[in-house]
PDB file of C-alpha atoms in Angstrom:
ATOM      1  CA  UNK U 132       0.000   0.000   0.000  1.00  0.00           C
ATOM      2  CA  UNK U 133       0.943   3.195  -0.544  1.00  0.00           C
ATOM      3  CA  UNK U 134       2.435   5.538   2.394  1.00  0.00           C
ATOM      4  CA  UNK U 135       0.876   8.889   3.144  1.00  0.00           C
ATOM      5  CA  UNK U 136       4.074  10.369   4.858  1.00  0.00           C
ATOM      6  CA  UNK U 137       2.953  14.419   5.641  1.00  0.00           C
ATOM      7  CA  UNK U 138       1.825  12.853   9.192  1.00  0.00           C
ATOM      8  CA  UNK U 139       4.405  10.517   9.974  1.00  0.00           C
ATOM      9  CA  UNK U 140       6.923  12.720  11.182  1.00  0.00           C
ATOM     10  CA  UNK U 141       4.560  13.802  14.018  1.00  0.00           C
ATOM     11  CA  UNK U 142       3.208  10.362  14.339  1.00  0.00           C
ATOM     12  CA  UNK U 143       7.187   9.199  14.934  1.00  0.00           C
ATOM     13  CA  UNK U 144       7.698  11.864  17.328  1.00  0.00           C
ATOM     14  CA  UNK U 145       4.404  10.918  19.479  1.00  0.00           C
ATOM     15  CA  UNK U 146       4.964   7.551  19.035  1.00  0.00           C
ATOM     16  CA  UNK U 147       8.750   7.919  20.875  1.00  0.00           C
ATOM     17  CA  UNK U 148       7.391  10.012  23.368  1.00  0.00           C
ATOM     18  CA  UNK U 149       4.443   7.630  24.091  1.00  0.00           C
ATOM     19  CA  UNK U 150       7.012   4.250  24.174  1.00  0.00           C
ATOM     20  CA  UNK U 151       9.738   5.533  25.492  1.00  0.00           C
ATOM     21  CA  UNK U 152       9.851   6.588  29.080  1.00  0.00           C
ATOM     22  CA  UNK U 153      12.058   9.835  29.995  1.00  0.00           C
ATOM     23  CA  UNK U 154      14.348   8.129  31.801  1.00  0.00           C
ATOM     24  CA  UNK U 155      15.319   5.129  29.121  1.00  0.00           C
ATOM     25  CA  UNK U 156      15.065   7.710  26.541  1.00  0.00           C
ATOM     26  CA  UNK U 157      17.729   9.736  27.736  1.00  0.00           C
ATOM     27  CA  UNK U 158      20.001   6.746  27.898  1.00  0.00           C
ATOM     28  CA  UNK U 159      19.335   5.693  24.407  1.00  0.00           C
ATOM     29  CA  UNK U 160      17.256   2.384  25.129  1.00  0.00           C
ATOM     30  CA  UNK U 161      14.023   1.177  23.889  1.00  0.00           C
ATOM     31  CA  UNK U 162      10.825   0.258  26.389  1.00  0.00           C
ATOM     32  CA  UNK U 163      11.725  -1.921  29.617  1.00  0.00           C
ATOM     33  CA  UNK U 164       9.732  -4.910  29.367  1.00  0.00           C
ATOM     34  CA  UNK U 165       8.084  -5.714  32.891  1.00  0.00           C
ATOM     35  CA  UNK U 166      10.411  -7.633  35.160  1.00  0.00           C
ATOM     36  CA  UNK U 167       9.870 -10.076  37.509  1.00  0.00           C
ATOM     37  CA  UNK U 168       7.857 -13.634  36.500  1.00  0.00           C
ATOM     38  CA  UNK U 169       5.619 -13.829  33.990  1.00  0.00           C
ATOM     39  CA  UNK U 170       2.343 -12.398  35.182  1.00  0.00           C
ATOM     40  CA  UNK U 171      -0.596 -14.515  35.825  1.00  0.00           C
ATOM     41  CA  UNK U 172      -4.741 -13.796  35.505  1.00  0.00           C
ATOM     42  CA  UNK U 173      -6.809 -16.279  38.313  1.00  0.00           C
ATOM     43  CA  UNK U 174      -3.879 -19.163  37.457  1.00  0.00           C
ATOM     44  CA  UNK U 175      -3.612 -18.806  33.671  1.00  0.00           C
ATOM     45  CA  UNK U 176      -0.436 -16.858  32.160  1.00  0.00           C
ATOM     46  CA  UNK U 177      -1.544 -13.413  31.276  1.00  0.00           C
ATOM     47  CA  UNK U 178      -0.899 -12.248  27.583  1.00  0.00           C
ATOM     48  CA  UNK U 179      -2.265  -8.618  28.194  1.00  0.00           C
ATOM     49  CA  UNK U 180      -0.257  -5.663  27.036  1.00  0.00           C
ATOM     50  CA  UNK U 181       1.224  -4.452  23.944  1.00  0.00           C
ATOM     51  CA  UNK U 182       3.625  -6.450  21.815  1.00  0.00           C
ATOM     52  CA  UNK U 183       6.436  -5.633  19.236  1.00  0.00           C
ATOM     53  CA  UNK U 184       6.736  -8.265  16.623  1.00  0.00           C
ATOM     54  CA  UNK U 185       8.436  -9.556  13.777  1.00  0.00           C
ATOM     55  CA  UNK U 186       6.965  -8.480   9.776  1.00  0.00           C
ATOM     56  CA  UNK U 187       6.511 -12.326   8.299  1.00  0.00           C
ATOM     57  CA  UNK U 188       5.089 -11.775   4.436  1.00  0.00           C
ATOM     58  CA  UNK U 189       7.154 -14.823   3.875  1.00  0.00           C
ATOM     59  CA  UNK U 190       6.454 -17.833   6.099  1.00  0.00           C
ATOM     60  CA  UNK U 191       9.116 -20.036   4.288  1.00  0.00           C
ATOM     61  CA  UNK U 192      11.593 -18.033   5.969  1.00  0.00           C
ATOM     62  CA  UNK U 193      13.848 -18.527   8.783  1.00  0.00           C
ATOM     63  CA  UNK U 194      15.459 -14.852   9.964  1.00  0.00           C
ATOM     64  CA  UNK U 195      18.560 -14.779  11.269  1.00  0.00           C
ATOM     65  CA  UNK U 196      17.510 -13.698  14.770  1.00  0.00           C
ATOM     66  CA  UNK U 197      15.245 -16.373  15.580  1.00  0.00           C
ATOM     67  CA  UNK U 198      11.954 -14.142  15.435  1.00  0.00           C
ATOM     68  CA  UNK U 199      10.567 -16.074  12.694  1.00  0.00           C
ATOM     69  CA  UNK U 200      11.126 -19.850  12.216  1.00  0.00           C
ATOM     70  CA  UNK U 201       9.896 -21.826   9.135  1.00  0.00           C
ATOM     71  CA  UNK U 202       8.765 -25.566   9.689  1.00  0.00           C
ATOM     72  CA  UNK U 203      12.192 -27.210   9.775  1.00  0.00           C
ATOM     73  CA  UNK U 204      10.258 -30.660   8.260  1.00  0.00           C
ATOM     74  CA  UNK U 205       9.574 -28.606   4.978  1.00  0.00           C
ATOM     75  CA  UNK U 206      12.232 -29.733   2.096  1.00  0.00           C
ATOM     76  CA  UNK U 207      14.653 -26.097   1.083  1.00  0.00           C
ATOM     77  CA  UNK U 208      13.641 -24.188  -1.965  1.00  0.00           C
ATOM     78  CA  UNK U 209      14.697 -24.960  -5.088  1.00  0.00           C
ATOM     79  CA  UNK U 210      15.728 -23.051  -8.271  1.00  0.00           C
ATOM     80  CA  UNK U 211      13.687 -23.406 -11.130  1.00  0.00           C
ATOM     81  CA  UNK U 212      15.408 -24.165 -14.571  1.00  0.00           C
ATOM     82  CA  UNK U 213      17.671 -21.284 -15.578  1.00  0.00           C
ATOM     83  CA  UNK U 214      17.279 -19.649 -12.372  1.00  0.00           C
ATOM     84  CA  UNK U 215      19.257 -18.876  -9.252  1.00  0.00           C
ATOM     85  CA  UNK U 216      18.105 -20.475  -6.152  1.00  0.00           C
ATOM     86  CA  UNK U 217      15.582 -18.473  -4.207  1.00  0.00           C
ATOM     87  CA  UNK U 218      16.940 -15.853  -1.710  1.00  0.00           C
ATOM     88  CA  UNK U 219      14.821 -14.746   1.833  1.00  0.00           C
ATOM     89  CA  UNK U 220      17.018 -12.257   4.335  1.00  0.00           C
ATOM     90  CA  UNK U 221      20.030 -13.662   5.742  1.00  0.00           C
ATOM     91  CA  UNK U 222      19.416 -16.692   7.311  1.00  0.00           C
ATOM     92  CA  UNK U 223      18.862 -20.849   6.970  1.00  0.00           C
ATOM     93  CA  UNK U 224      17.722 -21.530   3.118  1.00  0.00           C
ATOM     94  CA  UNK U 225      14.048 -21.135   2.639  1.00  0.00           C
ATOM     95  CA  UNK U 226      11.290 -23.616   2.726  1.00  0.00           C
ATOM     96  CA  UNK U 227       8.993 -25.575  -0.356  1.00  0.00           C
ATOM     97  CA  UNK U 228       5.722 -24.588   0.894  1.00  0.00           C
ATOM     98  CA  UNK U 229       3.365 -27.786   0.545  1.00  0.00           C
ATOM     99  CA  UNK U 230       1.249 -26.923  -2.309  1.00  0.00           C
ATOM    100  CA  UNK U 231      -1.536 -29.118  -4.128  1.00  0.00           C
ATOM    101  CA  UNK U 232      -1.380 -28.825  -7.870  1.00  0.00           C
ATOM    102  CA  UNK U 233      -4.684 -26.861  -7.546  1.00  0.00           C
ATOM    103  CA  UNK U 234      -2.878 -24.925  -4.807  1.00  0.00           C
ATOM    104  CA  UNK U 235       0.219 -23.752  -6.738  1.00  0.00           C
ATOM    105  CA  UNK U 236      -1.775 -22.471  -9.425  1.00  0.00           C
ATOM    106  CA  UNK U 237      -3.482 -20.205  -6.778  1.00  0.00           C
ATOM    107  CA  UNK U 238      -0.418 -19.236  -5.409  1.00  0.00           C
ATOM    108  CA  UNK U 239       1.853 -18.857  -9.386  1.00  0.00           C
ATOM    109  CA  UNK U 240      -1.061 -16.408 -10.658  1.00  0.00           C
ATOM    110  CA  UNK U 241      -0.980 -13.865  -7.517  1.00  0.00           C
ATOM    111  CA  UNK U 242       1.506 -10.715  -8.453  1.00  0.00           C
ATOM    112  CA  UNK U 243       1.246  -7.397  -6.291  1.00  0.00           C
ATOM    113  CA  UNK U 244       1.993  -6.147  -9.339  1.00  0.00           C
ATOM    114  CA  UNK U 245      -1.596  -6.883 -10.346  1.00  0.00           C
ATOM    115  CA  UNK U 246      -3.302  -5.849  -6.974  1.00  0.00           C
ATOM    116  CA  UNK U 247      -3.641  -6.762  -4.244  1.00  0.00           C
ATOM    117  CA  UNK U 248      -6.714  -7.080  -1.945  1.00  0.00           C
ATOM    118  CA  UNK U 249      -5.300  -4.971   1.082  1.00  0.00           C
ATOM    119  CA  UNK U 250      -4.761  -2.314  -1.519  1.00  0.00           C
ATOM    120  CA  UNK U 251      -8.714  -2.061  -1.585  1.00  0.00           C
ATOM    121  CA  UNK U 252      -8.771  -1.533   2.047  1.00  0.00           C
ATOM    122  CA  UNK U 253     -10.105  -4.521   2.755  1.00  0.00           C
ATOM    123  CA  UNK U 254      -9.739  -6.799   5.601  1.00  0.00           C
ATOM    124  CA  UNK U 255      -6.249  -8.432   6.202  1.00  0.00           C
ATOM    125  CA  UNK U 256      -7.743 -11.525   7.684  1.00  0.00           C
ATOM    126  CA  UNK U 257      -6.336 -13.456  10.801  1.00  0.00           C
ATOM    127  CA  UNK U 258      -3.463 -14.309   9.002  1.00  0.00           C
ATOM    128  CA  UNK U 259      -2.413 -11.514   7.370  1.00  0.00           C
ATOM    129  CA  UNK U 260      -3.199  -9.548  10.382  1.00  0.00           C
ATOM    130  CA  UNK U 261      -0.891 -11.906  13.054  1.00  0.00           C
ATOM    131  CA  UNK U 262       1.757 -11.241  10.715  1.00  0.00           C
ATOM    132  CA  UNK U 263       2.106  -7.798  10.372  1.00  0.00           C
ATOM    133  CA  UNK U 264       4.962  -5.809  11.209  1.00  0.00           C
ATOM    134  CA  UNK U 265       2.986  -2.853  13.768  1.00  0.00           C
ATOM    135  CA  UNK U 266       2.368  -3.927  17.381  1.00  0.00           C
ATOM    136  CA  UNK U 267      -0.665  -5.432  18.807  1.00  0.00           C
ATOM    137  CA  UNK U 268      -2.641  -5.167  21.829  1.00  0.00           C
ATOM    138  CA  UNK U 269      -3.752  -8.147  23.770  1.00  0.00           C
ATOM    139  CA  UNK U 270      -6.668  -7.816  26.687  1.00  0.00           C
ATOM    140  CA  UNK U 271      -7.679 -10.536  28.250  1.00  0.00           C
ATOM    141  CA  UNK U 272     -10.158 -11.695  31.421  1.00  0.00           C
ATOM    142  CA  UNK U 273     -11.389 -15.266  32.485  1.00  0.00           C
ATOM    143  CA  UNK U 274     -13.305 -15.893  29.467  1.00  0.00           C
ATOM    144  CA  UNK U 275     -12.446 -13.314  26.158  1.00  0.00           C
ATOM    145  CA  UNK U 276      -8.957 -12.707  24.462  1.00  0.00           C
ATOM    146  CA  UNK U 277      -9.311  -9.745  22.514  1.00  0.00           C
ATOM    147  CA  UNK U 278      -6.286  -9.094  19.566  1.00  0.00           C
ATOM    148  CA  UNK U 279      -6.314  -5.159  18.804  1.00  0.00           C
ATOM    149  CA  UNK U 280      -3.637  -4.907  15.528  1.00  0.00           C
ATOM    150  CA  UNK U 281      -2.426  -1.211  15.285  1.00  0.00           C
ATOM    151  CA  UNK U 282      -2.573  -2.293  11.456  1.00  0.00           C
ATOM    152  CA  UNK U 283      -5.843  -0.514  10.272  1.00  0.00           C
ATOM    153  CA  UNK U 284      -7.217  -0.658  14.036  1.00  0.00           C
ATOM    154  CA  UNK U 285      -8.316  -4.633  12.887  1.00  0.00           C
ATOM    155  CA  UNK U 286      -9.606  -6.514  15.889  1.00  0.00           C
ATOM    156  CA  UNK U 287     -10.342  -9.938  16.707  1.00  0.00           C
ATOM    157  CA  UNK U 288     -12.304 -11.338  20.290  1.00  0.00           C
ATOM    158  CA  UNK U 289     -12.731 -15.016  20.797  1.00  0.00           C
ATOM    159  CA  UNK U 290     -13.526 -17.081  23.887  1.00  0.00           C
ATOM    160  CA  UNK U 291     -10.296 -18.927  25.825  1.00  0.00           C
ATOM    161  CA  UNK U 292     -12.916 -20.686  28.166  1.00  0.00           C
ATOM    162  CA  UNK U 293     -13.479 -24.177  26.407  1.00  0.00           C
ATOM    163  CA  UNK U 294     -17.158 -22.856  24.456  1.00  0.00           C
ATOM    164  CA  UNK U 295     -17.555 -24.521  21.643  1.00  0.00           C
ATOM    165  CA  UNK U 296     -17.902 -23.479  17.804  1.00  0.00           C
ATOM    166  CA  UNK U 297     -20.172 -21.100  16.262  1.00  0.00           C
ATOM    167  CA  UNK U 298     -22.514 -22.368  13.474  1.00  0.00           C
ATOM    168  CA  UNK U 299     -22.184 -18.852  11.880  1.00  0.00           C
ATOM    169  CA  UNK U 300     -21.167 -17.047   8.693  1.00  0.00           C
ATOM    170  CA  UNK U 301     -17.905 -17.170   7.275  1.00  0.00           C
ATOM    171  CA  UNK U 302     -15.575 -14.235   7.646  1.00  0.00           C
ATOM    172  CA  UNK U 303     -12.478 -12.434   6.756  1.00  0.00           C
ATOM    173  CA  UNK U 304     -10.561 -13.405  10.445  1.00  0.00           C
ATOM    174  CA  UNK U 305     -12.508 -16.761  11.060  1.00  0.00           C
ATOM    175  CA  UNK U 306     -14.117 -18.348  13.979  1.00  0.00           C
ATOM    176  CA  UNK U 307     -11.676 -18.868  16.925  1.00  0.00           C
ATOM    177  CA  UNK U 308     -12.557 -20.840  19.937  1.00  0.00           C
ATOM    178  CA  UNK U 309      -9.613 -20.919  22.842  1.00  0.00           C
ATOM    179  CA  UNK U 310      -8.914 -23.576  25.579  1.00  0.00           C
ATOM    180  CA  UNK U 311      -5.776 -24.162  27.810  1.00  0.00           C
ATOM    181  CA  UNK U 312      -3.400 -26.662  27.521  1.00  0.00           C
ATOM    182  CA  UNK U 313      -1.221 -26.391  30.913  1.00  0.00           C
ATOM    183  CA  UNK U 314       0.059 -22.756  30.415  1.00  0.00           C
ATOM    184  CA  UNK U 315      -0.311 -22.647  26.450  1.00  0.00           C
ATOM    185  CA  UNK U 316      -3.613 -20.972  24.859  1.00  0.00           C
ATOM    186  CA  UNK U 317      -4.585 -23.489  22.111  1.00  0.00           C
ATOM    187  CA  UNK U 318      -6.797 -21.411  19.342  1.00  0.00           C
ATOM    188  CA  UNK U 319      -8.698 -22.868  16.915  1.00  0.00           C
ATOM    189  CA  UNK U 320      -9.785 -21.018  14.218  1.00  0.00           C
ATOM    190  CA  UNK U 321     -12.379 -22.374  11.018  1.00  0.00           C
ATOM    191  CA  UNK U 322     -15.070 -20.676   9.176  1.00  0.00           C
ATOM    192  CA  UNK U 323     -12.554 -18.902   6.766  1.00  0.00           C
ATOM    193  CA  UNK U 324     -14.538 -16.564   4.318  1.00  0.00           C
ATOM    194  CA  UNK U 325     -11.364 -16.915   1.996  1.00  0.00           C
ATOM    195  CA  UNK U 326      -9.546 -15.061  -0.644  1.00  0.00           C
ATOM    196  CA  UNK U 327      -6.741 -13.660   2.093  1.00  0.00           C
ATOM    197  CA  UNK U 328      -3.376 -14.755   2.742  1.00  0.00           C
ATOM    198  CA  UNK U 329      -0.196 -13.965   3.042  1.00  0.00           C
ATOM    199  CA  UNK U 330       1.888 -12.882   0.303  1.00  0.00           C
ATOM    200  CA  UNK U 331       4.868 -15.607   0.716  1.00  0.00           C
ATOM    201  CA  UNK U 332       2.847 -18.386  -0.189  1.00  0.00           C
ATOM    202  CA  UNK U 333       0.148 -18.671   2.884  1.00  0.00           C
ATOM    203  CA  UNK U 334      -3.446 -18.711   1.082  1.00  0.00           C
ATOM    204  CA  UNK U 335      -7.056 -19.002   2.627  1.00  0.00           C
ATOM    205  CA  UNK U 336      -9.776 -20.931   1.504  1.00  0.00           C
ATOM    206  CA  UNK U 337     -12.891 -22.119   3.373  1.00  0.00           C
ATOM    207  CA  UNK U 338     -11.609 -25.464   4.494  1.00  0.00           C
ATOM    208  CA  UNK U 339      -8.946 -23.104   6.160  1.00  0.00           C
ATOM    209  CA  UNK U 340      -8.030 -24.779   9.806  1.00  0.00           C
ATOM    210  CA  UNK U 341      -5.806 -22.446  11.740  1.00  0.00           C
ATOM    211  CA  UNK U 342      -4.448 -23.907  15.396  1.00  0.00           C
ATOM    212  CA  UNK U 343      -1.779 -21.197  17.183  1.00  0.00           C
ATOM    213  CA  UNK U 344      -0.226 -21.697  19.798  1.00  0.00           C
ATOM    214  CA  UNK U 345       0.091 -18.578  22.615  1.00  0.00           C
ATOM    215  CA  UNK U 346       3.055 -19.534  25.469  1.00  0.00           C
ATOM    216  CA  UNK U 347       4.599 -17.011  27.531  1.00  0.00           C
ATOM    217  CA  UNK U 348       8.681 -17.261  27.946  1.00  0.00           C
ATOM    218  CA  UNK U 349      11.352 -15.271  29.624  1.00  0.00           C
ATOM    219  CA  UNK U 350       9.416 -14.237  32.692  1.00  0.00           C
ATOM    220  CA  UNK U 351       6.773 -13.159  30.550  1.00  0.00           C
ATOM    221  CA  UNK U 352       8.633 -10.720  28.308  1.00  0.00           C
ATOM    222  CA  UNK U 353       8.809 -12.937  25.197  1.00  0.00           C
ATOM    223  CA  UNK U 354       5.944 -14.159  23.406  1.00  0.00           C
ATOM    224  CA  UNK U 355       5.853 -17.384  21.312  1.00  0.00           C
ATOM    225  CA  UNK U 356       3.218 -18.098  18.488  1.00  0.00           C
ATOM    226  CA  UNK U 357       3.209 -21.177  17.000  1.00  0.00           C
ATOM    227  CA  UNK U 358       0.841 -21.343  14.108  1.00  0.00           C
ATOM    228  CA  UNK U 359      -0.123 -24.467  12.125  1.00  0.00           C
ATOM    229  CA  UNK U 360      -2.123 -24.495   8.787  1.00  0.00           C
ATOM    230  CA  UNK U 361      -4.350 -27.437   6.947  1.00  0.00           C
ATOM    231  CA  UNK U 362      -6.356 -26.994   4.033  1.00  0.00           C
ATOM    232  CA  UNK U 363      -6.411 -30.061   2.365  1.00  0.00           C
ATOM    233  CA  UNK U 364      -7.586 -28.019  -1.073  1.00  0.00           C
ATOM    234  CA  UNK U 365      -3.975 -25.900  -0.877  1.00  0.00           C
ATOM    235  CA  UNK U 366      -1.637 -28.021   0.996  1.00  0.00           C
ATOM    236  CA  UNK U 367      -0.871 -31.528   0.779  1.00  0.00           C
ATOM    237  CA  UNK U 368       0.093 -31.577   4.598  1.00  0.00           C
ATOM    238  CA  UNK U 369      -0.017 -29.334   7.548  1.00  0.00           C
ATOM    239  CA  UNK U 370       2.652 -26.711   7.836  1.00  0.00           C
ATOM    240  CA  UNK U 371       4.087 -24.469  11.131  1.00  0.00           C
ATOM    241  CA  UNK U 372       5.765 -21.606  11.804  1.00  0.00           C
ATOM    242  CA  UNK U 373       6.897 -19.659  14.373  1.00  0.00           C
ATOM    243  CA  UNK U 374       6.924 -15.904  15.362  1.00  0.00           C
ATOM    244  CA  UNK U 375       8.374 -14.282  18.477  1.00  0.00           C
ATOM    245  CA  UNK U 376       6.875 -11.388  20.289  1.00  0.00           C
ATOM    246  CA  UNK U 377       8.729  -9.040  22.783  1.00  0.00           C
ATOM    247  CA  UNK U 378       6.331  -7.282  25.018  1.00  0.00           C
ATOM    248  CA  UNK U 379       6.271  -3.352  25.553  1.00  0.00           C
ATOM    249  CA  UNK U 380       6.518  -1.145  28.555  1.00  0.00           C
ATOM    250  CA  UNK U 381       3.035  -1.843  30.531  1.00  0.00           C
ATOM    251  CA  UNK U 382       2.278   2.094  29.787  1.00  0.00           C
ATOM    252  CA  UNK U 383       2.366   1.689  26.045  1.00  0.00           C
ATOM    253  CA  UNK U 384      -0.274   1.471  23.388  1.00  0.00           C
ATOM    254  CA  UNK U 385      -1.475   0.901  20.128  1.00  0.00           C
ATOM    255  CA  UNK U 386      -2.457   3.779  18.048  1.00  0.00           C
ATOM    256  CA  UNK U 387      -5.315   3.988  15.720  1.00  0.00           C
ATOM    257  CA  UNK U 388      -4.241   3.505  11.956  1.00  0.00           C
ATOM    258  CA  UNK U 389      -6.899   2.552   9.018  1.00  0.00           C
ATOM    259  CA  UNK U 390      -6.732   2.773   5.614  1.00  0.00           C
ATOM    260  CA  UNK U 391      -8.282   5.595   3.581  1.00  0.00           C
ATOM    261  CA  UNK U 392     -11.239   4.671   1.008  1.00  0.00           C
ATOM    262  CA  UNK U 393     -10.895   7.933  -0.872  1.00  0.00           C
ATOM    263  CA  UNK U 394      -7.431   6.500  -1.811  1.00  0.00           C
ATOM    264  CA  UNK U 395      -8.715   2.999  -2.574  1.00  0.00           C
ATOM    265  CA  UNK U 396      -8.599   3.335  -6.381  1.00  0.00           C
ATOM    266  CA  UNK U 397      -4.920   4.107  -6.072  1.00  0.00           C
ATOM    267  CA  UNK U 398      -3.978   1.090  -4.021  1.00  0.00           C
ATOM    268  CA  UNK U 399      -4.942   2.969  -0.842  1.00  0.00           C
ATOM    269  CA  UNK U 400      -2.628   4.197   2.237  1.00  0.00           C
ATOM    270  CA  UNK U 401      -2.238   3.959   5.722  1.00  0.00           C
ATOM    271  CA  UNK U 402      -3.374   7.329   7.257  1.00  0.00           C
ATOM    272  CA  UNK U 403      -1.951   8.490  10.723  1.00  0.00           C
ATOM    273  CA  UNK U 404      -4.434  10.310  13.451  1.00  0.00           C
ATOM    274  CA  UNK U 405      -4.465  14.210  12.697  1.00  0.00           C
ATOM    275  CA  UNK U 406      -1.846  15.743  14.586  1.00  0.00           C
ATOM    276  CA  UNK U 407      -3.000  19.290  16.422  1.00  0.00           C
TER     277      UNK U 407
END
């Protein structure tokens, strides 16, 4: 999408004095995670709080830091005829995404060249959305997890209390149910609408099953997401990967961000708040 940058200079300055508190800031260091151990709600880890994360548009890549691991069981890319082998960032080779025949046509005739669907301001999707670059804000009680993206002010809320499955409509993020498996979330999303994705290779169809994996390391500053992904109509077997969250200063926020429609017919752009 296109970048609407007259506001982002004021945006970049609020957004430093908003994550950084005066005292790191004058040393030259980012926001102090909470210490201490990892901070519980009734029993259950607590995810609450706002969370810097890696930008995965490419899930067949493994970055050299660790924040984004491809499924190690996936065979590396390999170069087509007359053509160098595929390159990701620096790193471990990149992965052969699983593709069905049907599948890899899907996947061979997208080119952002072309368009692409975000550019219309629609809906990322769950997908999409988890893998975006801007922070996100968790909230969380007994029985709701609610996922606020920064990214075009998306949201997602789901129950973590066991409750089963709605019988409802398709849609662009899915329908996510959440239990507990010791101190791991286990969500389980289905009911895909389709036609997002991700562009490295990750498409959505409405046989779609999405299971991630929430766990809490580090005393509560890191947070791992493990994300697996069957649709027997795309992929010939399940595939995971793995992203790595670090979380914020507990006095940090996301910001509202959404994408303007009177820019839609030019592949739209990501407006910041109005600055007085």
């Amino acid at each position: 999408m296109k970048m609407r940058f007259q506001n982002w200079a004021g945006l970049a300055a609020l957004g430093v004095a908003m994550l950084v508190p005066i005292g790191l800031s004058a040393q030259g260091r980012g926001p102090k995670p909470p210490e201490g151990p990892a901070p519980k709600l009734n029993g259950k880890p607590d995810f609450s709080g706002l969370w810097q994360r890696p930008y995965v548009p490419d899930m067949t890549v493994t970055t050299r830091n660790g924040d984004q691991m491809a499924d190690p069981s996936l065979p590396d890319a390999k170069a087509t005829p007359g053509e160098a082998a595929p390159k990701g960032p620096p790193g471990p080779p990149r992965k052969e995404l699983p593709f069905t025949e049907a599948g890899k046509k899907v996947w061979d005739a997208y080119s952002p060249a072309k368009g692409d669907y975000t550019g219309s301001c629609l809906p990322f999707g769950l997908i999409r959305s988890m893998n975006s670059p801007d922070p996100i804000q968790i909230m969380q009680n007994d029985h709701y997890l609610s996922l606020l993206y920064e990214q075009n002010t998306w949201f997602k809320v789901f129950h973590i209390d066991g409750k089963a499955h709605n019988d409802g409509v398709a849609t662009w993020f899915g329908d996510s149910v959440g239990k507990w498996d010791g101190d791991t979330l286990v969500v389980d999303t289905i009911g895909f609408a389709g036609g997002g994705g991700t562009p490295g290779g990750g498409r959505v169809g409405p046989g779609t099953h999405l299971t991630e994996r929430f766990k809490l390391t580090e005393g509560g500053k890191v947070l791992s997401v493990t994300s697996t992904w069957d649709d027997p109509a795309i992929y010939l077997k399940p595939h995971t990967y793995e992203m790595t969250y670090h979380r914020s200063d507990p006095g940090t926020y996301a910001f509202e961000e959404y994408c303007h429609a009177d820019d839609a017919a030019q592949g739209g752009s990501v407006v910041a708040p109005p600055q007085k």
